[in-house]
mmCIF file of C-alpha atoms in Angstrom:
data_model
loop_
_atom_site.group_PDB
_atom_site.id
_atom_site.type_symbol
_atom_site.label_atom_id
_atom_site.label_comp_id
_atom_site.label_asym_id
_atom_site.label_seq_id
_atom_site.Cartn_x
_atom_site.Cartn_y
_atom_site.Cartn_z
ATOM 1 C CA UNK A 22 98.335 104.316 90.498
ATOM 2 C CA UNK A 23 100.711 101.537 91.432
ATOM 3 C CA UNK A 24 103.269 100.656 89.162
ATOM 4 C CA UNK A 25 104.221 96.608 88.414
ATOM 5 C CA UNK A 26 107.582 96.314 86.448
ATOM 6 C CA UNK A 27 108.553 92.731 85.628
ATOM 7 C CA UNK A 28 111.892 92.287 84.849
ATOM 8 C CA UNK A 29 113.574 89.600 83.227
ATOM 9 C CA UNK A 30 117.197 88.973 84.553
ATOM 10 C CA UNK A 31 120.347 90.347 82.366
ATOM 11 C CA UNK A 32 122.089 87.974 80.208
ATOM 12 C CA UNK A 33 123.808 85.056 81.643
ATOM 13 C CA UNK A 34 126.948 83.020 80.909
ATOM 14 C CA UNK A 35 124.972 80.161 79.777
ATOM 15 C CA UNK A 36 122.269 82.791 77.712
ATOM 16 C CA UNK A 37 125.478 83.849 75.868
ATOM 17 C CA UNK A 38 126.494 80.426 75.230
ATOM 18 C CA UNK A 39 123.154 79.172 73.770
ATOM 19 C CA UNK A 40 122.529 76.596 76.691
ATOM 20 C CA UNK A 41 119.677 75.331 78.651
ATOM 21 C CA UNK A 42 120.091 76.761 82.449
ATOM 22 C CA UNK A 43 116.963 76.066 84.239
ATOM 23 C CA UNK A 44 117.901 76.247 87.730
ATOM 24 C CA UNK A 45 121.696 75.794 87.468
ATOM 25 C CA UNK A 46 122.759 78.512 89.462
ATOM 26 C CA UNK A 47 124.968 80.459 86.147
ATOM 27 C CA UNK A 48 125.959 84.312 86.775
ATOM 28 C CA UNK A 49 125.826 87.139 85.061
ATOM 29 C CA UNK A 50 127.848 87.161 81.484
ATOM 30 C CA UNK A 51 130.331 90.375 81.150
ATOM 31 C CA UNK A 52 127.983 91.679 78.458
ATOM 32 C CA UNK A 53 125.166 91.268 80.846
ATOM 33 C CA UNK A 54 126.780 92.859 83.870
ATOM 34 C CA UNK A 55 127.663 95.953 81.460
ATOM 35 C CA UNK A 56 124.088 96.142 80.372
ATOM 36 C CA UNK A 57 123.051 97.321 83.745
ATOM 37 C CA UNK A 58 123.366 100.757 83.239
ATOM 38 C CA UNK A 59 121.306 100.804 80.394
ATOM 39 C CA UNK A 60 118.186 99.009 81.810
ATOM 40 C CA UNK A 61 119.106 101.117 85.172
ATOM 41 C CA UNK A 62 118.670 104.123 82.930
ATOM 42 C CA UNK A 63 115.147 102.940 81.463
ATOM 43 C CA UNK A 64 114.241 102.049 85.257
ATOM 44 C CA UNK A 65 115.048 105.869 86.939
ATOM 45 C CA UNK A 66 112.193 107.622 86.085
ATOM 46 C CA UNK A 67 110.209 104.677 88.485
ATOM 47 C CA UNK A 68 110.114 104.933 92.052
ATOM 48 C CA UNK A 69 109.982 101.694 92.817
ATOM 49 C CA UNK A 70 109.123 100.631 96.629
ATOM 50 C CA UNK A 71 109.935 96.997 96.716
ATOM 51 C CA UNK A 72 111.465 94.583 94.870
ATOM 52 C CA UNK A 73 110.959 90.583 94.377
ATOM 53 C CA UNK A 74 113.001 87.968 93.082
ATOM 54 C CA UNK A 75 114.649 84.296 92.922
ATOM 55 C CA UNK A 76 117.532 83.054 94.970
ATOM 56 C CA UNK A 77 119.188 82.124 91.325
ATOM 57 C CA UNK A 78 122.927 84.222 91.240
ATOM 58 C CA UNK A 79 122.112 85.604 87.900
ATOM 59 C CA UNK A 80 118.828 87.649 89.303
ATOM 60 C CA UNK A 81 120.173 88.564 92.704
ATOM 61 C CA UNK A 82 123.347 89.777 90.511
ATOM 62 C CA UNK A 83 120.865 91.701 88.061
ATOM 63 C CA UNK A 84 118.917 93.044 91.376
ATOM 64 C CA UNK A 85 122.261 94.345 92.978
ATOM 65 C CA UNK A 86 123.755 95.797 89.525
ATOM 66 C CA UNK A 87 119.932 97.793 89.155
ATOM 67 C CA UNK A 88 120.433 99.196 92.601
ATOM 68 C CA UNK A 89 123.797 100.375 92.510
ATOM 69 C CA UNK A 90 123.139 101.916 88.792
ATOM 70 C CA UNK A 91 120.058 103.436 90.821
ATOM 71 C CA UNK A 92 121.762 104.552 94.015
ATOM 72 C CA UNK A 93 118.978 103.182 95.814
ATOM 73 C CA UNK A 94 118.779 100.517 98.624
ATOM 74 C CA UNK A 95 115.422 99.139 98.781
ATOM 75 C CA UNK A 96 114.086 96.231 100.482
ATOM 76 C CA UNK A 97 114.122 92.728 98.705
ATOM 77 C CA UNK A 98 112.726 89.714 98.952
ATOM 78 C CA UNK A 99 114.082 86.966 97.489
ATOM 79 C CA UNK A 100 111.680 83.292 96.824
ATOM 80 C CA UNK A 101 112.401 80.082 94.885
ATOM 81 C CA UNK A 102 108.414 80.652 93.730
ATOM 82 C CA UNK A 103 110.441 82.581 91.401
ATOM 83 C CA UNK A 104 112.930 80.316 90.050
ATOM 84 C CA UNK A 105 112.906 79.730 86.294
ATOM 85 C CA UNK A 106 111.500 76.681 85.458
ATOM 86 C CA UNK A 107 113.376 73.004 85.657
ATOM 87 C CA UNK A 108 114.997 71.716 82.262
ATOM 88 C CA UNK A 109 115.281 68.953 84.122
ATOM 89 C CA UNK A 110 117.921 66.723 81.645
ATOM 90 C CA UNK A 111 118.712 69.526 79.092
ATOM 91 C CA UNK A 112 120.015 71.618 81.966
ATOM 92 C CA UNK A 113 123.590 72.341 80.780
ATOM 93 C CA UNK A 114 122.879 71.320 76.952
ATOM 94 C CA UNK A 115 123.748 73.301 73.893
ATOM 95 C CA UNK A 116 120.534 74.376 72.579
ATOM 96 C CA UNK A 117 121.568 73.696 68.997
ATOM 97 C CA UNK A 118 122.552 70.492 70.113
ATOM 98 C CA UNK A 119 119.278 69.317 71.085
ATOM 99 C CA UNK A 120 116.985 70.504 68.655
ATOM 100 C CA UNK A 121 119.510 68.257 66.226
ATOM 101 C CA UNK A 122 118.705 65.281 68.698
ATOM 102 C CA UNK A 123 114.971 65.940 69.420
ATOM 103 C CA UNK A 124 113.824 68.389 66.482
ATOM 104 C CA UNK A 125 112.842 71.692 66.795
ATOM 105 C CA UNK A 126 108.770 71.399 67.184
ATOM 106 C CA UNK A 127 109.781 69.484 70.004
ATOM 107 C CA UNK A 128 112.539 71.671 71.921
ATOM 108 C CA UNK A 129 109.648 74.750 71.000
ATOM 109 C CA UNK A 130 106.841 73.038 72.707
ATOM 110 C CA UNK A 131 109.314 72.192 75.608
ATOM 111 C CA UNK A 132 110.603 75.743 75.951
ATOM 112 C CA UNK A 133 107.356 77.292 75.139
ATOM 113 C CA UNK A 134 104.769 75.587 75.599
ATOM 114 C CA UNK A 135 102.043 75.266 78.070
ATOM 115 C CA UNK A 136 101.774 71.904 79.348
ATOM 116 C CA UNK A 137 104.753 69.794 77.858
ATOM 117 C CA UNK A 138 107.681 69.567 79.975
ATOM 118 C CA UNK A 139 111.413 68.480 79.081
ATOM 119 C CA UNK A 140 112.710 65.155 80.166
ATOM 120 C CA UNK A 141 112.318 65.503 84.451
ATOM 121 C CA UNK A 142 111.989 68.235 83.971
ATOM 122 C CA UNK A 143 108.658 71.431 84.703
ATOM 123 C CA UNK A 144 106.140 72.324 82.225
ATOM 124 C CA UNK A 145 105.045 76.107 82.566
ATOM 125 C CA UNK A 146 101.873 75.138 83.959
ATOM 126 C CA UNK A 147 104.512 73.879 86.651
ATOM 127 C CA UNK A 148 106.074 76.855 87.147
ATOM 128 C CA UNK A 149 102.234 78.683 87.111
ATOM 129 C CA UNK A 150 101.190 76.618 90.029
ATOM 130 C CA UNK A 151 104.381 77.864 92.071
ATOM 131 C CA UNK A 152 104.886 81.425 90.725
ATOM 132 C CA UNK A 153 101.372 82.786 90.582
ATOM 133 C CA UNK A 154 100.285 81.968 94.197
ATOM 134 C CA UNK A 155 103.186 83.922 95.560
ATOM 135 C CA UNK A 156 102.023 86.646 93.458
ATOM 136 C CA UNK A 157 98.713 86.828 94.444
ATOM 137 C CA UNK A 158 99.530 86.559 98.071
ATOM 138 C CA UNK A 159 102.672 89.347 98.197
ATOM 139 C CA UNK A 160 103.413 91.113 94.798
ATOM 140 C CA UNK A 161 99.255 91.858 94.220
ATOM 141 C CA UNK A 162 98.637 92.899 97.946
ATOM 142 C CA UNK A 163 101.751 95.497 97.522
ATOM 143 C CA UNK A 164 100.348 96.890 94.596
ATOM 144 C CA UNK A 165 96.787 97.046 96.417
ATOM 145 C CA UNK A 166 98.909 99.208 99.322
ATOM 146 C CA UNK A 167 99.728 101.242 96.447
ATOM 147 C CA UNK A 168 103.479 100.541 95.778
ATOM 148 C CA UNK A 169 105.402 100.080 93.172
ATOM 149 C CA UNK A 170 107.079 96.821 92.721
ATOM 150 C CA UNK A 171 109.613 95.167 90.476
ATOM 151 C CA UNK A 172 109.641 91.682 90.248
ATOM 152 C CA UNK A 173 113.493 90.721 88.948
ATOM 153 C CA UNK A 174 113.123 86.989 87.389
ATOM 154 C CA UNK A 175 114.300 84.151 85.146
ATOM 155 C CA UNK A 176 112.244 83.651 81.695
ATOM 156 C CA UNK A 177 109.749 80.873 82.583
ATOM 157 C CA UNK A 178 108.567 82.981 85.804
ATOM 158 C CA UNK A 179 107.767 85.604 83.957
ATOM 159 C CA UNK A 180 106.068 84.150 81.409
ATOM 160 C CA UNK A 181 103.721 82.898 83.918
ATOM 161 C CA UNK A 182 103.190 85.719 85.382
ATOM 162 C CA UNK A 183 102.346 87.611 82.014
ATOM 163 C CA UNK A 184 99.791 85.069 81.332
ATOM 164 C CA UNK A 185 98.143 85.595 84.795
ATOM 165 C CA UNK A 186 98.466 88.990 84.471
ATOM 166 C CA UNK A 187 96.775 89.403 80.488
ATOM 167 C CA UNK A 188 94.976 86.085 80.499
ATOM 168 C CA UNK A 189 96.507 84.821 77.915
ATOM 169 C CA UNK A 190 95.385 81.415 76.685
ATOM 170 C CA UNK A 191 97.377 78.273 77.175
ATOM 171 C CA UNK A 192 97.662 78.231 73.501
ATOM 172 C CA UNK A 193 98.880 81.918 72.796
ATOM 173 C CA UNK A 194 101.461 81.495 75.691
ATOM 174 C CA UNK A 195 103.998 79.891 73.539
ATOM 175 C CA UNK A 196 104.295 83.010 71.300
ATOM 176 C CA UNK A 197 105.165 85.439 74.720
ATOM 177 C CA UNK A 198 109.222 85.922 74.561
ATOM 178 C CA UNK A 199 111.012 87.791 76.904
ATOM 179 C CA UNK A 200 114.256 88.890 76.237
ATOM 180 C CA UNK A 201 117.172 89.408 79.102
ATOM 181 C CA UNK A 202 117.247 92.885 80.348
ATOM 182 C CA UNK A 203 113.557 93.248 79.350
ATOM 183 C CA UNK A 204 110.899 94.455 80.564
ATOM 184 C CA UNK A 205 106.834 95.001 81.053
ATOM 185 C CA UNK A 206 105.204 97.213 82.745
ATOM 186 C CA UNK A 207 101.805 97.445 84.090
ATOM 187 C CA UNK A 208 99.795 100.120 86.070
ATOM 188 C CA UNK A 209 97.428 98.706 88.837
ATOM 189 C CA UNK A 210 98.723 95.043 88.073
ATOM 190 C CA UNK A 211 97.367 95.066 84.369
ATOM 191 C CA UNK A 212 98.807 96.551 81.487
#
C-alpha cells in the first residue's frame, strides 16, 4: 500500500520571530536546521520514492536537510502550486502586532479560515484551487503507481491538501494546525 507523508517545512527565521511570511522567500532558523535529524529519524523507517515541494528556500532547505539526515538522493520536484499562501500586506508583520491593529477574530479568520483572505492577499480556498489540482494530476497518480511520496510544504498548502484529502468542511478547516517539522501520514492517499 502506498504511503503519502505530508510534511510541513522546519521552522523558519520568520516562524521563530512570530511574523507573517507568506511567500517571502525566509530560510531555515538555526533551531529549525538542527531539528532535521529528529524528523529525519521519524522519516527512516519510510521508503519514500519521490518527493514534492515549493520553490520557497525554507522547504527546498527542509527537503535537502531530510535527505542528507537520510543518506538518500531521490528525485524532486519542486512547483509554486505548492507555495504557502499570499499574506499579501501582513507579509513581514509581527503577528502580535497585528492582531493589536485588527483584533484577533479577525487575524484567526485570515490565517485560518476558509474563504477570508488578508489585505491582497489569498484566502485558502485560493491556495485550494492551485494546490489540489497539482495533486490530483502528479502526487495521486504516484500513489496510484504505488509509490511512496512526501510532499515537503509551507502551512497553507498543506492545509489544503488535508482538507482534500479528509473532506473536511470549509467550516472545520480553521481548527486543522500544522506545526513545523510535522507531519501526516496517509496509506493509499487517505488516512
Amino acid at each position: 500500500m502506498a504511503k503519502l507523508i505530508l510534511l510541513r517545512h522546519l521552522e523558519s527565521q520568520w516562524n521563530k520571530e512570530n511574523k507573517f511570511t507568506g511567500w517571502q522567500d525566509i530560510p531555515l532558523s538555526q533551531e529549525g536546521i538542527d531539528s532535521a535529524k529528529e524528523v529525519a529519524e521519524k522519516l527512516a523507517d519510510f521508503k519514500i520514492d519521490q518527493i514534492y515541494t515549493s520553490p520557497l528556500i525554507r522547504n527546498k532547505e527542509t527537503v535537502s536537510l531530510i535527505l542528507k539526515n537520510l543518506s538518500r538522493d531521490l528525485p524532486v520536484v519542486i512547483d509554486r502550486a505548492l507555495d504557502e499562501r499570499n499574506y499579501g500586506k501582513l507579509q513581514g508583520l509581527n503577528k502580535d502586532e497585528v492582531k493589536k491593529q485588527y483584533g484577533e477574530e479577525q487575524v484567526r479568520l485570515w490565517r485560518r479560515s476558509w474563504d477570508q483572505a488578508p489585505p491582497e492577499g489569498e484566502s485558502l480556498r485560493d491556495v485550494f484551487e492551485r494546490a489540489v489540482p497539482f495533486f490530483q494530476k502528479y502526487v495521486e497518480k504516484d500513489l496510484k503507481d504505488e509509490k511512496n511520496v512526501l510532499v515537503v510544504a509551507s502551512h497553507n498548502s498543506l492545509r489544503a491538501l488535508v482538507k482534500y484529502i479528509e473532506k473536511i468542511s470549509e467550516d472545520d478547516i480553521i481548527n486543522i494546525e500544522i506545526k513545523p517539522g510535522e507531519f501526516k501520514i496517509y496509506g493509499n492517499n487517505r488516512r
